[in-house]
PDB file of C-alpha atoms in Angstrom:
ATOM      1  CA  MET A   1      71.960 -21.917 -37.406  1.00 76.00           C
ATOM      2  CA  ARG A   2      73.361 -19.497 -35.134  1.00 87.00           C
ATOM      3  CA  ILE A   3      71.374 -16.379 -33.891  1.00 84.00           C
ATOM      4  CA  SER A   4      73.722 -13.293 -33.827  1.00 86.00           C
ATOM      5  CA  ASP A   5      71.274 -10.663 -32.370  1.00 88.00           C
ATOM      6  CA  ALA A   6      67.588 -10.519 -31.057  1.00 88.00           C
ATOM      7  CA  GLY A   7      65.501  -7.656 -30.008  1.00 90.00           C
ATOM      8  CA  VAL A   8      62.128  -7.361 -28.410  1.00 90.00           C
ATOM      9  CA  THR A   9      60.294  -4.188 -27.998  1.00 92.00           C
ATOM     10  CA  LEU A  10      56.957  -3.848 -25.935  1.00 92.00           C
ATOM     11  CA  ALA A  11      54.769  -1.007 -25.675  1.00 93.00           C
ATOM     12  CA  SER A  12      51.523  -0.399 -23.912  1.00 94.00           C
ATOM     13  CA  ILE A  13      49.339   2.500 -23.289  1.00 95.00           C
ATOM     14  CA  HIS A  14      46.163   2.546 -21.079  1.00 94.00           C
ATOM     15  CA  ASN A  15      43.811   5.598 -20.508  1.00 95.00           C
ATOM     16  CA  HIS A  16      41.387   5.755 -18.135  1.00 94.00           C
ATOM     17  CA  HIS A  17      38.596   8.779 -17.714  1.00 94.00           C
ATOM     18  CA  GLU A  18      35.917   8.778 -15.230  1.00 95.00           C
ATOM     19  CA  GLU A  19      33.781  11.666 -14.589  1.00 95.00           C
ATOM     20  CA  HIS A  20      30.991  12.280 -11.979  1.00 94.00           C
ATOM     21  CA  ILE A  21      28.895  15.197 -11.791  1.00 95.00           C
ATOM     22  CA  GLU A  22      26.310  16.071  -9.422  1.00 93.00           C
ATOM     23  CA  GLU A  23      24.312  19.278  -9.137  1.00 91.00           C
ATOM     24  CA  GLU A  24      21.885  20.525  -6.271  1.00 89.00           C
ATOM     25  CA  SER A  25      20.060  23.559  -5.830  1.00 86.00           C
ATOM     26  CA  LEU A  26      17.841  25.124  -3.119  1.00 85.00           C
ATOM     27  CA  ARG A  27      15.565  27.951  -3.974  1.00 86.00           C
ATOM     28  CA  PHE A  28      13.478  29.484  -1.599  1.00 84.00           C
ATOM     29  CA  TRP A  29      11.235  32.490  -1.385  1.00 83.00           C
ATOM     30  CA  ALA A  30       9.163  34.822   0.780  1.00 84.00           C
ATOM     31  CA  GLY A  31       5.368  35.420   0.369  1.00 81.00           C
ATOM     32  CA  ASN A  32       2.587  33.072  -0.808  1.00 83.00           C
ATOM     33  CA  GLU A  33       3.265  32.911  -4.572  1.00 82.00           C
ATOM     34  CA  ARG A  34       5.976  30.655  -5.614  1.00 83.00           C
ATOM     35  CA  PRO A  35       8.429  32.169  -8.189  1.00 84.00           C
ATOM     36  CA  ASP A  36       8.728  30.919 -11.672  1.00 85.00           C
ATOM     37  CA  PHE A  37      12.012  29.547 -11.146  1.00 83.00           C
ATOM     38  CA  GLU A  38      11.932  27.164 -14.278  1.00 83.00           C
ATOM     39  CA  GLY A  39      10.306  29.615 -16.423  1.00 80.00           C
ATOM     40  CA  ASP A  40       7.702  27.326 -18.137  1.00 81.00           C
ATOM     41  CA  ARG A  41       4.681  29.029 -16.360  1.00 77.00           C
ATOM     42  CA  GLN A  42       2.191  30.445 -18.478  1.00 75.00           C
ATOM     43  CA  PRO A  43       0.980  34.166 -17.384  1.00 71.00           C
ATOM     44  CA  ALA A  44      -2.154  34.246 -15.497  1.00 68.00           C
ATOM     45  CA  PRO A  45      -5.227  35.583 -17.356  1.00 70.00           C
ATOM     46  CA  ALA A  46      -6.066  39.415 -16.127  1.00 70.00           C
ATOM     47  CA  ASP A  47      -9.428  38.018 -15.020  1.00 71.00           C
ATOM     48  CA  ALA A  48      -8.168  35.161 -13.097  1.00 68.00           C
ATOM     49  CA  PRO A  49      -8.468  35.160  -9.178  1.00 69.00           C
ATOM     50  CA  ALA A  50      -5.099  35.601  -7.658  1.00 69.00           C
ATOM     51  CA  ALA A  51      -6.167  33.504  -4.380  1.00 73.00           C
ATOM     52  CA  VAL A  52      -8.966  32.027  -2.903  1.00 74.00           C
ATOM     53  CA  ILE A  53      -9.636  32.739   0.447  1.00 79.00           C
ATOM     54  CA  VAL A  54     -11.820  30.564   2.932  1.00 81.00           C
ATOM     55  CA  THR A  55     -13.283  31.660   6.024  1.00 86.00           C
ATOM     56  CA  LEU A  56     -15.285  29.512   8.473  1.00 84.00           C
ATOM     57  CA  SER A  57     -18.192  30.950  10.688  1.00 90.00           C
ATOM     58  CA  SER A  58     -17.611  31.044  14.085  1.00 91.00           C
ATOM     59  CA  GLU A  59     -20.078  28.082  14.647  1.00 92.00           C
ATOM     60  CA  ALA A  60     -18.084  25.884  12.333  1.00 90.00           C
ATOM     61  CA  LEU A  61     -14.764  27.011  14.208  1.00 90.00           C
ATOM     62  CA  ASN A  62     -16.243  25.967  17.336  1.00 91.00           C
ATOM     63  CA  ARG A  63     -17.388  22.532  16.190  1.00 90.00           C
ATOM     64  CA  ALA A  64     -13.909  21.847  14.723  1.00 88.00           C
ATOM     65  CA  GLN A  65     -12.266  22.790  18.074  1.00 89.00           C
ATOM     66  CA  GLN A  66     -14.767  20.606  19.924  1.00 89.00           C
ATOM     67  CA  LYS A  67     -13.867  17.512  17.624  1.00 88.00           C
ATOM     68  CA  LEU A  68     -10.360  18.138  18.039  1.00 87.00           C
ATOM     69  CA  ALA A  69     -10.317  18.321  21.856  1.00 87.00           C
ATOM     70  CA  ALA A  70     -12.541  14.914  21.908  1.00 85.00           C
ATOM     71  CA  SER A  71     -10.188  13.057  19.598  1.00 84.00           C
ATOM     72  CA  THR A  72      -7.104  14.332  21.644  1.00 83.00           C
ATOM     73  CA  ASN A  73      -8.822  13.337  24.878  1.00 81.00           C
ATOM     74  CA  LEU A  74      -9.779  10.086  23.417  1.00 77.00           C
ATOM     75  CA  LEU A  75      -6.196   9.464  22.373  1.00 77.00           C
ATOM     76  CA  ALA A  76      -4.834  10.627  25.637  1.00 77.00           C
ATOM     77  CA  GLU A  77      -7.252   7.964  27.503  1.00 74.00           C
ATOM     78  CA  THR A  78      -6.253   5.409  25.188  1.00 70.00           C
ATOM     79  CA  ALA A  79      -2.478   5.945  25.844  1.00 69.00           C
ATOM     80  CA  ALA A  80      -3.094   5.898  29.481  1.00 67.00           C
ATOM     81  CA  SER A  81      -4.960   2.759  29.542  1.00 66.00           C
ATOM     82  CA  PRO A  82      -2.896  -0.515  29.180  1.00 62.00           C
ATOM     83  CA  PRO A  83      -3.927  -2.565  26.251  1.00 58.00           C
ATOM     84  CA  GLU A  84      -6.015  -5.886  26.508  1.00 60.00           C
ATOM     85  CA  SER A  85      -3.499  -8.706  26.396  1.00 61.00           C
ATOM     86  CA  SER A  86      -6.110 -10.683  24.102  1.00 71.00           C
ATOM     87  CA  GLU A  87      -6.466  -7.694  21.519  1.00 74.00           C
ATOM     88  CA  ASP A  88      -4.216  -7.459  18.475  1.00 81.00           C
ATOM     89  CA  PRO A  89      -2.309  -3.949  18.766  1.00 80.00           C
ATOM     90  CA  GLU A  90      -2.794  -3.400  15.028  1.00 82.00           C
ATOM     91  CA  LEU A  91      -6.531  -4.125  15.385  1.00 86.00           C
ATOM     92  CA  ARG A  92      -6.981  -1.892  18.492  1.00 83.00           C
ATOM     93  CA  ALA A  93      -5.099   1.041  16.465  1.00 85.00           C
ATOM     94  CA  ILE A  94      -7.630   0.926  13.579  1.00 86.00           C
ATOM     95  CA  ARG A  95     -10.420   0.434  15.868  1.00 85.00           C
ATOM     96  CA  LEU A  96      -9.397   3.611  17.763  1.00 85.00           C
ATOM     97  CA  ILE A  97      -8.671   5.630  14.455  1.00 86.00           C
ATOM     98  CA  LEU A  98     -12.334   4.638  13.225  1.00 86.00           C
ATOM     99  CA  GLU A  99     -13.833   5.638  16.592  1.00 85.00           C
ATOM    100  CA  ALA A 100     -12.009   9.049  16.362  1.00 83.00           C
ATOM    101  CA  LEU A 101     -13.485   9.488  12.855  1.00 82.00           C
ATOM    102  CA  THR A 102     -17.008   8.351  13.383  1.00 82.00           C
ATOM    103  CA  GLY A 103     -17.589   9.684  17.021  1.00 71.00           C
TER     104      GLY A 103
END
C-alpha cells in the first residue's frame, strides 16, 4: 500500500468576553429636608407637622453643661494620672465610663 497524498486541516476559534460595570453616585442637598431622589416617598398629608422642634429650658441647658464639664474634667484627670499596674486597662476603661455615666 502506498500513500500518495495526505492533507490535514486544523481550525480553532476562541471568543472571550468579559464586562465589568460599576456605577456610583453622590447626591447632596441644602436645607433640612432630604429630596426624594429615588422617587418612592409618599407625599405627606396636609395636616402632618413639617418638623419637630425641641427647646430646652435654661435650667436643663445649665445642668447638661455642668454634666459635660464634670465628665470632661474626669477624663482629663484620668488621662493625666498613670494607670495602676495591677489593674486591667479594659476594666479600668469600663469603670471610668460607668463613673462618668452614673456620677
